[in-house]
Coordinates of C-alpha atoms and ligand atoms in Angstrom, one line a residue:
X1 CA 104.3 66.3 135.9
X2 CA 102.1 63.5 137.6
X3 CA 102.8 59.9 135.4
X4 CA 99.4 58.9 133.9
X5 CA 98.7 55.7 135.7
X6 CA 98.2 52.7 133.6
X7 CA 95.0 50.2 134.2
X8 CA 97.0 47.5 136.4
X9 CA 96.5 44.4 134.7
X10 CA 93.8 41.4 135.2
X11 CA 95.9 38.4 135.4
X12 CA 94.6 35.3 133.4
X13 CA 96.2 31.7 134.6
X14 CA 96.6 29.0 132.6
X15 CA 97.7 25.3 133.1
X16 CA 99.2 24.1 130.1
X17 CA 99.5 19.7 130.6
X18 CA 101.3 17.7 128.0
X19 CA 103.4 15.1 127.6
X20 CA 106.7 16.4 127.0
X21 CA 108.4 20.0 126.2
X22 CA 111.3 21.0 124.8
X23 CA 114.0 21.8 125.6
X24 CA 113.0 19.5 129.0
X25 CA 112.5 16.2 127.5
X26 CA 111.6 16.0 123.7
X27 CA 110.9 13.2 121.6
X28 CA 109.0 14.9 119.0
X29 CA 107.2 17.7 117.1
X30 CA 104.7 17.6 120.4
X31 CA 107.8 18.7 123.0
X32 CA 108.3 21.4 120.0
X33 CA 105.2 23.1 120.5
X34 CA 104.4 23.0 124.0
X35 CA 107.9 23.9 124.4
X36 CA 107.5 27.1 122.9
X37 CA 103.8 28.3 122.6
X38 CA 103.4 28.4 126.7
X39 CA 106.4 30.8 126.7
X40 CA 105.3 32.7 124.1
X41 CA 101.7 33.2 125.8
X42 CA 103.2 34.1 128.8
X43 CA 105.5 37.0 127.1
X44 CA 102.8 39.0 125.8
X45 CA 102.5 42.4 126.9
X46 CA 98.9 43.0 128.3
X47 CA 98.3 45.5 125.7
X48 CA 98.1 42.9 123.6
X49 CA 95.5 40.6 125.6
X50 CA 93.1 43.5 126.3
X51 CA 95.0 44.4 129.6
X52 CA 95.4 40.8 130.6
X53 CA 99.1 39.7 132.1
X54 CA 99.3 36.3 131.3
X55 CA 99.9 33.7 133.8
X56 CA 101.2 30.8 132.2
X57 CA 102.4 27.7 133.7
X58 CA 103.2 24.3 132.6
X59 CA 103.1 20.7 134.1
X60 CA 105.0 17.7 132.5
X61 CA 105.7 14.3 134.1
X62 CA 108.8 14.0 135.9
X63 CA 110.2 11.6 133.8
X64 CA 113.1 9.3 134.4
X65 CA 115.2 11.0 132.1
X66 CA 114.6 14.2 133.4
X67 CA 115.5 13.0 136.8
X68 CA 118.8 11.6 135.7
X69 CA 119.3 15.5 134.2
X70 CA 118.4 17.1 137.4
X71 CA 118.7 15.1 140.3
X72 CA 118.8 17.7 142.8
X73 CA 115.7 19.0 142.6
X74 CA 113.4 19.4 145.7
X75 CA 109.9 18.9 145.8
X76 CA 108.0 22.3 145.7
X77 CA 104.3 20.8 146.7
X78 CA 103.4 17.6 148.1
X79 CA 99.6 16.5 147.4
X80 CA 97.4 13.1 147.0
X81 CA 96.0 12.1 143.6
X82 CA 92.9 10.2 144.3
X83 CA 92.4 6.4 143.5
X84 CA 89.4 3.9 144.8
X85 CA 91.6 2.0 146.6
X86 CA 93.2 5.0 148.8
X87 CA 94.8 8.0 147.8
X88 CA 98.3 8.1 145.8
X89 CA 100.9 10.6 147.1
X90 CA 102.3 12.8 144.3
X91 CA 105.0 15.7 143.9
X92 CA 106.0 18.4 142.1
X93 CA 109.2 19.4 141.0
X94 CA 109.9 22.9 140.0
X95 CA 112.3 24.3 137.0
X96 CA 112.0 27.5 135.0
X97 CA 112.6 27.7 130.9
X98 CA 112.9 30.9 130.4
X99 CA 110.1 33.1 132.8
X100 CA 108.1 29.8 131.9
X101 CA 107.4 27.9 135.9
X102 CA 107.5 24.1 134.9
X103 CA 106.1 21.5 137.0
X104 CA 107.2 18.4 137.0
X105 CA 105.4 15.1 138.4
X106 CA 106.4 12.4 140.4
X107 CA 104.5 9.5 141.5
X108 CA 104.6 5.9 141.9
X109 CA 102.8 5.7 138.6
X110 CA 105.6 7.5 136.5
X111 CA 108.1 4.7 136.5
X112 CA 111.6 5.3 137.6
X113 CA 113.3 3.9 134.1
X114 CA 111.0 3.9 131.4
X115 CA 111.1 5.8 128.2
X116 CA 108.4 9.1 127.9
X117 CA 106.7 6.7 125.4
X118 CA 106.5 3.1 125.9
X119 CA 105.7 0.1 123.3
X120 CA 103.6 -0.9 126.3
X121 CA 100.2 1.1 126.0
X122 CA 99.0 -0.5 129.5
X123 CA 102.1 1.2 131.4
X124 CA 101.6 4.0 129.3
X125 CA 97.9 4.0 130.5
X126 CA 98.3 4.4 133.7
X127 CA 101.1 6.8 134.1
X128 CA 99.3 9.4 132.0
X129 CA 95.8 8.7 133.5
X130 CA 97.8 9.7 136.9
X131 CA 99.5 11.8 135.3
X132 CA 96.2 13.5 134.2
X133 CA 94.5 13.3 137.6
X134 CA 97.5 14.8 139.1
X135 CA 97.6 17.9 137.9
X136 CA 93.9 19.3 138.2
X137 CA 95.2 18.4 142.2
X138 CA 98.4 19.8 141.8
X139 CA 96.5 23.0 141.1
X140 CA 94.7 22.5 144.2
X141 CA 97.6 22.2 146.1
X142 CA 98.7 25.8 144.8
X143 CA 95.4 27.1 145.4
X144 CA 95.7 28.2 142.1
X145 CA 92.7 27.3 140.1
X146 CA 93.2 28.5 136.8
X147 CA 91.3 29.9 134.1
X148 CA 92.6 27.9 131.1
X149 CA 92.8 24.2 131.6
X150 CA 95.1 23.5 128.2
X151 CA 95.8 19.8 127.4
X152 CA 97.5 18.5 124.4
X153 CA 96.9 14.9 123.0
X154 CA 95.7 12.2 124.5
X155 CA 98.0 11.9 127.1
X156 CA 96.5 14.5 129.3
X157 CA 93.0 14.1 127.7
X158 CA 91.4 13.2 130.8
X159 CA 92.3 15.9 132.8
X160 CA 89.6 17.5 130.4
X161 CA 87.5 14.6 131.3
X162 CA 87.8 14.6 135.0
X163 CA 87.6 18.0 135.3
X164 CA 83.8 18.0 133.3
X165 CA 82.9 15.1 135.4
X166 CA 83.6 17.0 138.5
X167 CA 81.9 19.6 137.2
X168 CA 79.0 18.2 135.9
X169 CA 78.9 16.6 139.5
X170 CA 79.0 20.2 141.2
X171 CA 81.0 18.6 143.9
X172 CA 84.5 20.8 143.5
X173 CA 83.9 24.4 143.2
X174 CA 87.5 24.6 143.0
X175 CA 87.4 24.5 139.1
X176 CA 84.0 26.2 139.0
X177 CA 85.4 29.3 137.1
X178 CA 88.1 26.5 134.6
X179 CA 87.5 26.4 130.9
X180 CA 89.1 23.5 129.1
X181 CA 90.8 23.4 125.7
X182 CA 92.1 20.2 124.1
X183 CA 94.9 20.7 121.1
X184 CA 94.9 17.9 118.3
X185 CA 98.7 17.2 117.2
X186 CA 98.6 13.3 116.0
X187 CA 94.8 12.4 116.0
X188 CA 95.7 9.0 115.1
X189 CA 97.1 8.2 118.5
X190 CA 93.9 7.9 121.2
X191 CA 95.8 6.2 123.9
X192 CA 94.3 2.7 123.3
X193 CA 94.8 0.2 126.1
X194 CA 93.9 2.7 128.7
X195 CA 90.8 1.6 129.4
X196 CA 91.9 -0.8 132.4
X197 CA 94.1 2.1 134.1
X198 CA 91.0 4.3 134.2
X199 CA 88.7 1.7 135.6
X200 CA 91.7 1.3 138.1
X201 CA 91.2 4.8 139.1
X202 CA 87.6 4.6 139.2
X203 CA 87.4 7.0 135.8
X204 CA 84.0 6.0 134.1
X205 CA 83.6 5.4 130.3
X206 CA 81.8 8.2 128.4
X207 CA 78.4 7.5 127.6
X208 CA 78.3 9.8 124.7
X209 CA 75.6 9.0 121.5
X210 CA 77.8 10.7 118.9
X211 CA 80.9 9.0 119.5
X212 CA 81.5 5.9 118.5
X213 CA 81.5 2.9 120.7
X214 CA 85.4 2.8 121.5
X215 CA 85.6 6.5 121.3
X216 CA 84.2 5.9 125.0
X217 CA 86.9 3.9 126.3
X218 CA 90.0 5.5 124.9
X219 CA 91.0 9.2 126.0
X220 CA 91.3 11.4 123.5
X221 CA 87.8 10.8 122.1
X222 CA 86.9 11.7 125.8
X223 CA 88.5 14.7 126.4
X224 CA 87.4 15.5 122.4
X225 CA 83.6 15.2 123.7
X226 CA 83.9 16.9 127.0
X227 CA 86.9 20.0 126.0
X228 CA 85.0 23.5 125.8
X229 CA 87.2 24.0 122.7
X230 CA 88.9 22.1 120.5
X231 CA 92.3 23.0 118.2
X232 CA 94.5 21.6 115.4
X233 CA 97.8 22.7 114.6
X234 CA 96.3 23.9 110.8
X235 CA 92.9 25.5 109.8
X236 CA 93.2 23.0 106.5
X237 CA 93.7 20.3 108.7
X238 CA 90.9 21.4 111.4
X239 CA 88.6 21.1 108.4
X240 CA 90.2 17.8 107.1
X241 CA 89.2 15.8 110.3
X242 CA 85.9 16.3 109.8
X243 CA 86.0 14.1 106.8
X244 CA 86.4 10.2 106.6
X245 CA 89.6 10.0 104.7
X246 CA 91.3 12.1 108.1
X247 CA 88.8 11.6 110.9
X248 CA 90.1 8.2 112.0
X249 CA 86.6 7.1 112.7
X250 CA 85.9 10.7 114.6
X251 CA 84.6 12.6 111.7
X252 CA 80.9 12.8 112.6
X253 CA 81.7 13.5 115.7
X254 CA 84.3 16.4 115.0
X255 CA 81.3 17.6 112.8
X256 CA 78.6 17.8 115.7
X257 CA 81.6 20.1 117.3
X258 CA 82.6 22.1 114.3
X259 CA 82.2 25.5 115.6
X260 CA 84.3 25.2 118.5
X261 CA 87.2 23.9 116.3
X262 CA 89.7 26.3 115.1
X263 CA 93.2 25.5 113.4
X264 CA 96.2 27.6 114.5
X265 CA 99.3 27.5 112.6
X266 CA 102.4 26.7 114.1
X267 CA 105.3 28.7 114.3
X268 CA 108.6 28.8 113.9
X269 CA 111.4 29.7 116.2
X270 CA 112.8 32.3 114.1
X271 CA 116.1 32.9 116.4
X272 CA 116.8 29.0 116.0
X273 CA 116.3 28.9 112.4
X274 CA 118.0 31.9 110.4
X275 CA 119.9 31.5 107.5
X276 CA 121.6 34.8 108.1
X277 CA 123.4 33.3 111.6
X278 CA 123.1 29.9 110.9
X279 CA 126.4 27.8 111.9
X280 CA 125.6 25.1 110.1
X281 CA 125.8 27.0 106.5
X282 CA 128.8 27.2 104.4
X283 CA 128.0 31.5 103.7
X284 CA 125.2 32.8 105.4
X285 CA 122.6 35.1 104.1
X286 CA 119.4 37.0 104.3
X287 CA 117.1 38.4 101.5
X288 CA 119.2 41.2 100.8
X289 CA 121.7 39.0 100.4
X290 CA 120.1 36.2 98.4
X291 CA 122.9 36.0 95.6
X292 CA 125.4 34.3 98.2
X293 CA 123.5 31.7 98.4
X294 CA 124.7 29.8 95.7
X295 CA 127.8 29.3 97.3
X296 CA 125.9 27.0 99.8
X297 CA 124.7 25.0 96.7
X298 CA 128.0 24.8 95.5
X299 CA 129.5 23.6 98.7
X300 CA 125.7 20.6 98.7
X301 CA 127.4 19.5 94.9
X302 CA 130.7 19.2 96.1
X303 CA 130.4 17.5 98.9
X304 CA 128.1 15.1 97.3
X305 CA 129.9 14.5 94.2
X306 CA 127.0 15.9 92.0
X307 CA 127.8 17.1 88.7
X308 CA 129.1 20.9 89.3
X309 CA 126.7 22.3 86.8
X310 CA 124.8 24.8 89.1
X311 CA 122.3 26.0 86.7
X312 CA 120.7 22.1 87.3
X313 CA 117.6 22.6 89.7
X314 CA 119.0 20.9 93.2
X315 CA 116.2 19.0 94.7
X316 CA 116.0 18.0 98.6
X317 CA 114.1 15.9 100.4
X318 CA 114.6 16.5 105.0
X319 CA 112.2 13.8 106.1
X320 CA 111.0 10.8 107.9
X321 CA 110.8 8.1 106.1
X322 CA 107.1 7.6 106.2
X323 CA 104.5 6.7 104.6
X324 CA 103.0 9.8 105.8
X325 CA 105.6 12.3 104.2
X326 CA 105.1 10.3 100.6
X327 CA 108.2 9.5 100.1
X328 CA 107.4 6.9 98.0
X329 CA 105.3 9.3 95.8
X330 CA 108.8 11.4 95.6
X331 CA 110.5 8.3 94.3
X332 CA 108.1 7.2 91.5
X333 CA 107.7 10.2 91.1
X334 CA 111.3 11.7 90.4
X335 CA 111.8 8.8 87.9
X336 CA 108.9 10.1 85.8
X337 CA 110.7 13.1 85.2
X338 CA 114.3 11.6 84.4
X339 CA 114.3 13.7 80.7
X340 CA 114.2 16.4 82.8
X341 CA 117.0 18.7 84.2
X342 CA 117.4 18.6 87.9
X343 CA 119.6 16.5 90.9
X344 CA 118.3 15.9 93.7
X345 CA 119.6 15.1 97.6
X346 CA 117.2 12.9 99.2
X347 CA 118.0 12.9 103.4
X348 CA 115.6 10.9 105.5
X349 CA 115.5 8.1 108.4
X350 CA 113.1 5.4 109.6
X351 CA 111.0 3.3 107.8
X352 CA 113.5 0.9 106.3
X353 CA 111.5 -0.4 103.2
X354 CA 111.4 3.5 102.2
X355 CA 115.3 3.9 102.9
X356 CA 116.2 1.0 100.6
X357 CA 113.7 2.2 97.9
X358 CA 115.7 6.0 98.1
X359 CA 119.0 4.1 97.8
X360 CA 117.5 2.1 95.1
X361 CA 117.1 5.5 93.2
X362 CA 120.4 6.7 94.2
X363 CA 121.9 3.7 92.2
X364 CA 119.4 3.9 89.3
X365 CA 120.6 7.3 89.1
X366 CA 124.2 7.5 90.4
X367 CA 124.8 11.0 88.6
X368 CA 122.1 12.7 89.9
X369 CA 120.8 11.4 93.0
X370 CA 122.2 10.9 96.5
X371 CA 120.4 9.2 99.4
X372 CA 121.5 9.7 103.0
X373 CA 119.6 7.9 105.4
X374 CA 120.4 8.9 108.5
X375 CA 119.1 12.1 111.2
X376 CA 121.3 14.9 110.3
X377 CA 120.5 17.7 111.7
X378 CA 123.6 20.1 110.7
X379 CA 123.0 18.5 107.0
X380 CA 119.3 19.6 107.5
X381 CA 120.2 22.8 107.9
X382 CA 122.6 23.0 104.6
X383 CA 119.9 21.2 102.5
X384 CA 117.7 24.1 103.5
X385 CA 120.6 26.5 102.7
X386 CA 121.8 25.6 99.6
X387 CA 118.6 22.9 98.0
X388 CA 116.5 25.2 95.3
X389 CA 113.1 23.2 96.2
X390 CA 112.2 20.8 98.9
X391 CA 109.8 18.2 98.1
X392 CA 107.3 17.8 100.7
X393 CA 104.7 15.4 99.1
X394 CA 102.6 14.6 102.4
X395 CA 100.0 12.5 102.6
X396 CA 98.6 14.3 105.5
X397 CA 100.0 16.7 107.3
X398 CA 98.8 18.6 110.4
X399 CA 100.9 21.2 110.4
X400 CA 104.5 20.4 109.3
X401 CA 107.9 22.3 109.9
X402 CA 110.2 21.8 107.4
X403 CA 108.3 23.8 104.5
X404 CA 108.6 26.8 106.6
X405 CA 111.9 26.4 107.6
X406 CA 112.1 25.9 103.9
X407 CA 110.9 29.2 102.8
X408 CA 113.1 31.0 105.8
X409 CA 115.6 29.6 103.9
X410 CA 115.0 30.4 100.4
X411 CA 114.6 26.9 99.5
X412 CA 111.4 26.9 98.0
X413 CA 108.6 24.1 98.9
X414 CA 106.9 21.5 96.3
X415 CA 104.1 20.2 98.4
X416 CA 100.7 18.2 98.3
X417 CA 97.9 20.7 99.2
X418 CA 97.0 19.0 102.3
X419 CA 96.9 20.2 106.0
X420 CA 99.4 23.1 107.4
X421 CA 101.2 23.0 103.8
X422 CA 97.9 24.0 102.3
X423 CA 98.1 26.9 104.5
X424 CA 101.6 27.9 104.4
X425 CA 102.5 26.9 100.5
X426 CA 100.8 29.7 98.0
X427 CA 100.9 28.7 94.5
X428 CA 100.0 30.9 91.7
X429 CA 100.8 31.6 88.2
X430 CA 101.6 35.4 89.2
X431 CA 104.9 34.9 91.1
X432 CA 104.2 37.6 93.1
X433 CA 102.0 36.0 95.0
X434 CA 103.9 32.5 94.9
X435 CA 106.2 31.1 97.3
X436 CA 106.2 27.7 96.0
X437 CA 104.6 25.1 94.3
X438 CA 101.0 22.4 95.2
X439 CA 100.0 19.6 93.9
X440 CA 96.5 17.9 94.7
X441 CA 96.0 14.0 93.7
X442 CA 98.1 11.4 96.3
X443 CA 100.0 10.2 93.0
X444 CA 103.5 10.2 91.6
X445 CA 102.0 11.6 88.0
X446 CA 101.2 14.3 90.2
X447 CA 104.2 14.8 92.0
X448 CA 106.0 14.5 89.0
X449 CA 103.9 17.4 86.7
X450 CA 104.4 19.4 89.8
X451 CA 108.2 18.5 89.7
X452 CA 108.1 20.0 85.9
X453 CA 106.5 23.1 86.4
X454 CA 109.1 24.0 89.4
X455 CA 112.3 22.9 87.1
X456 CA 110.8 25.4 84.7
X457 CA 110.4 28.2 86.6
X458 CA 113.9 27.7 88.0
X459 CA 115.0 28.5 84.2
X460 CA 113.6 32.0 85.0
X461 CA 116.0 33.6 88.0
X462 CA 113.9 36.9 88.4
X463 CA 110.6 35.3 89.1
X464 CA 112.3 32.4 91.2
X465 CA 114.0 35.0 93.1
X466 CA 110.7 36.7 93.6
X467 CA 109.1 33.3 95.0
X468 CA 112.3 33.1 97.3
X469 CA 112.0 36.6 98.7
X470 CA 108.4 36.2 98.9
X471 CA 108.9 33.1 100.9
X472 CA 111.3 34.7 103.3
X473 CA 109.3 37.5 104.1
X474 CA 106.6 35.3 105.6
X475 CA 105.5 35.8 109.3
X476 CA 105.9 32.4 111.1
X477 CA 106.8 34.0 114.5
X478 CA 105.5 32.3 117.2
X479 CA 103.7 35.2 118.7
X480 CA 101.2 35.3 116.3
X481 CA 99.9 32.0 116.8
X482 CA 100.4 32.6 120.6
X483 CA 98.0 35.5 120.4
X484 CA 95.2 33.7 118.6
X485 CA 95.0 30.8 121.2
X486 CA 94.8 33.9 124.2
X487 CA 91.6 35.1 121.7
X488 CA 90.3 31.9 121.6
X489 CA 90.5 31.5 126.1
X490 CA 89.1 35.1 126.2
X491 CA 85.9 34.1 124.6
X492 CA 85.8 30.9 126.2
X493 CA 86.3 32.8 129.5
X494 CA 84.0 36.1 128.6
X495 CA 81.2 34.4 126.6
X496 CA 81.2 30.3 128.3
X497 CA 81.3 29.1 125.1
Ligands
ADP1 P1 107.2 15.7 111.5 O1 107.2 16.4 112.9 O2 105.9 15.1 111.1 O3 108.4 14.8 111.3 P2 107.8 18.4 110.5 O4 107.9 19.0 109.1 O5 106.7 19.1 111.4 O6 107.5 16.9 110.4 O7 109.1 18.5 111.3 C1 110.2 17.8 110.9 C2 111.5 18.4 111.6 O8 112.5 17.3 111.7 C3 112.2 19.5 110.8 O9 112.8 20.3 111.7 C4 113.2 18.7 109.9 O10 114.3 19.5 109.6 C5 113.6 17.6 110.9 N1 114.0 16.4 110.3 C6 113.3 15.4 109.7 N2 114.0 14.4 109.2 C7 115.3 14.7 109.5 C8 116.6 14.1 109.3 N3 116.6 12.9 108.6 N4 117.7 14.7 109.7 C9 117.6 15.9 110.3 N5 116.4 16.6 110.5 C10 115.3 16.0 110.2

């Protein structure tokens, strides 16, 4: 019998720009994302994206530490990267993660030994704003105009910008057909100090009457004003930024664009975090095994010298030190509630004026607190496996990990109700539709009648285990998010949002 033939499938390209991605070069949560999401997009089946195979490709600077990793790479495309005083010669540098093409940018402007981030905003200026140039002609160079111009942050903000201003100029048909989306992950970093690199390369300020002044000159409020679509990494936190207390200044602004914001969860690479194969725990588990994890609480008390009493509520903390996370809302906090039963691990690095302040608890409380202040990520991992809550008292948070690798890993999540832990955190008096605690007010009284309520319902195992199991169940796969960002191009590619 004859096969039915399927529809072959439309193919729909998209350029995916951003600083760094993992497992390339990562220095934070950004290299997490874009080094996941773009291979996720690119895996979906085109039944998925009404019939559309998804041609996803990502460009990254070739920096110096990648080139000390891969030395031997050749040049793939060779191609000029425009600047008043005569043209800068560029390359590309081709890898793969996974089916996932990466390009990789080299240039006199990406310095042969600097770090992906310097302290130095001017050299950081102008090796993103070529950076940012370079790719919209690295795309000409393929003759591969894409549909989906996707930037992240302000790094590669202005490739939003210059590609509207060519637009708007109607001088490059090339990118006739391009829709541009510009993804929010630390709003309060604009790129400052770039102003003299993009007057360098000839890149006019925005003249734009509902930004701010600055928001002109700095280029993330550019590529904000001239994106077809903005996102966030949180619908909570897509709605926070329209206020003062988040906006950094942007908030009327974000509210002249509000319906073409969105917030789109994160997700979680559920392969990489799994308490059932994870290496790092003592016995491993799943939710039809929950009962052995006690023996991964058991192996937290001994090895910390906590009193072996496991029917105490073990608190953790798997942090930055911050001001961000609230770590010092956990601190005043946890001493509020010292006629309480619980202990508590507290594991978190960086600001040191927080670290002495969690030691300073550790020796107020020497039988029931320990401090580690250090990046652990193997004791990360047991925290998650053995603590009974985390603490996650954020001050703001635009999306946020460890709560959901928290709930993967039966450790349930006492957070503030702000940004992605609004989102992922449901608290309710009917356990079955619980997985964790929230608290409201920025305060250590709050934190600590939050802290309360979770140490009593720990004295009830069936409805904690219900919170637990409802908490492991939850979808954080990656594919869903990737799906609602190939909505969001189809409408901005069928309807020209
Ligand atoms: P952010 O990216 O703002 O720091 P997230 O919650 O999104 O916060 O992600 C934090 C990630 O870093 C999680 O994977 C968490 O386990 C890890 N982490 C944070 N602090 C430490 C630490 N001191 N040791 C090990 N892992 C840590």
């Amino acid at each position: 019998m004859a096969k039915k033939q399927e529809p072959s499938p439309k193919t729909m390209r998209v350029l995916f720009v951003a600083a760094e991605a993992d497992p390339i070069i990562k220095v934070g949560g950004l290299g997490d994302v874009t080094g996941t999401l773009p291979r996720e997009i690119r895996a979906l089946e085109p039944s998925m994206t009404s019939g559309n195979r998804m041609d996803v490709r990502l460009a990254i600077p070739y920096h110096s530490a990648i080139r000390k990793r891969m030395p031997d790479l050749q040049p793939v495309v060779s191609f000029n990267v425009p600047h008043p005083d005569g043209p800068i010669a560029a390359r590309a540098f081709l890898t793969q993660v996974g089916e996932l093409p990466v390009y990789m940018i080299d240039g006199a402007p990406i310095p042969q030994d600097a770090p992906v981030y310097s302290l130095d905003a001017g050299e950081d200026g102008e090796k993103f704003t070529f950076f940012s140039l370079a790719v919209l002609e690295l795309a000409r160079a393929l003759d591969w105009p894409p549909d989906i111009l996707h930037a992240n942050d302000w790094h590669t903000a202005l490739a939003v910008y210059a590609l509207a201003l060519r637009r708007s100029q109607e001088q490059d048909s090339f990118f006739a057909n391009t829709r541009t989306m510009l993804s929010v992950h630390n709003l309060p970093f604009m790129g400052a100090g770039t102003d003299e690199a993009m007057e360098a390369y000839g890149i006019p300020p925005l003249d734009d009457d509902r930004l701010p002044l600055w928001g002109g000159y700095q280029p993330l409020p550019m590529g904000l004003a001239t994106a077809d679509y903005l996102t966030t990494v949180s619908p909570t936190y897509a709605r926070e930024i329209l206020t003062p207390e988040f906006g950094c200044g942007l908030e009327n602004f974000l509210q002249s664009r509000s319906d073409t914001i969105a917030g789109i969860l994160n997700g979680l690479d559920m392969n990489l975090w799994d308490p059932h194969t994870d290496t790092a725990l003592a016995v491993n588990f799943d939710s039809e095994t929950l009962d052995k994890r006690l023996a991964n609480k058991q192996a937290l008390i001994r090895e910390f010298g906590l009193p072996a009493n496991l029917d105490l509520p073990l608190l953790v903390m798997v942090t930055r030190m911050d001001r961000q996370k609230g770590v010092d809302l956990a601190i005043e906090g946890l001493r509020d509630v010292a006629g309480i039963p619980w202990q508590a691990i507290l594991l978190g690095s960086g600001d040191p004026g927080l670290e002495a302040a969690a030691r300073t608890l550790e020796a107020e409380f020497p039988y029931r607190v320990r401090t580690i202040t250090r990046f652990d990520p193997h004791l990360a991992r047991r925290l998650y496996g053995g603590g009974d809550m985390l603490l996650m008292p954020s001050r703001y948070e635009p999306g946020g990990l460890a709560q959901m690798i928290a709930m993967r890993y039966g450790c349930i999540p006492v957070v503030r109700a702000t940004g992605g832990l609004r989102d992922t955190v449901k608290d309710s008096s009917n356990p079955k539709e619980s997985n964790g605690f929230r608290f409201e007010e920025e305060s250590p009284e709050a934190l600590a009648a939050v802290v309360r309520r979770g140490v009593a319902a720990y004295a009830e195992p069936k409805t904690w285990r219900e919170r637990q199991l409802n908490g492991m169940a939850q979808d954080f796969s990656w594919q869903r998010s990737a799906l609602a960002y190939v909505k969001i191009y189809q409408q901005l590619i069928e309807t020209k949002i």
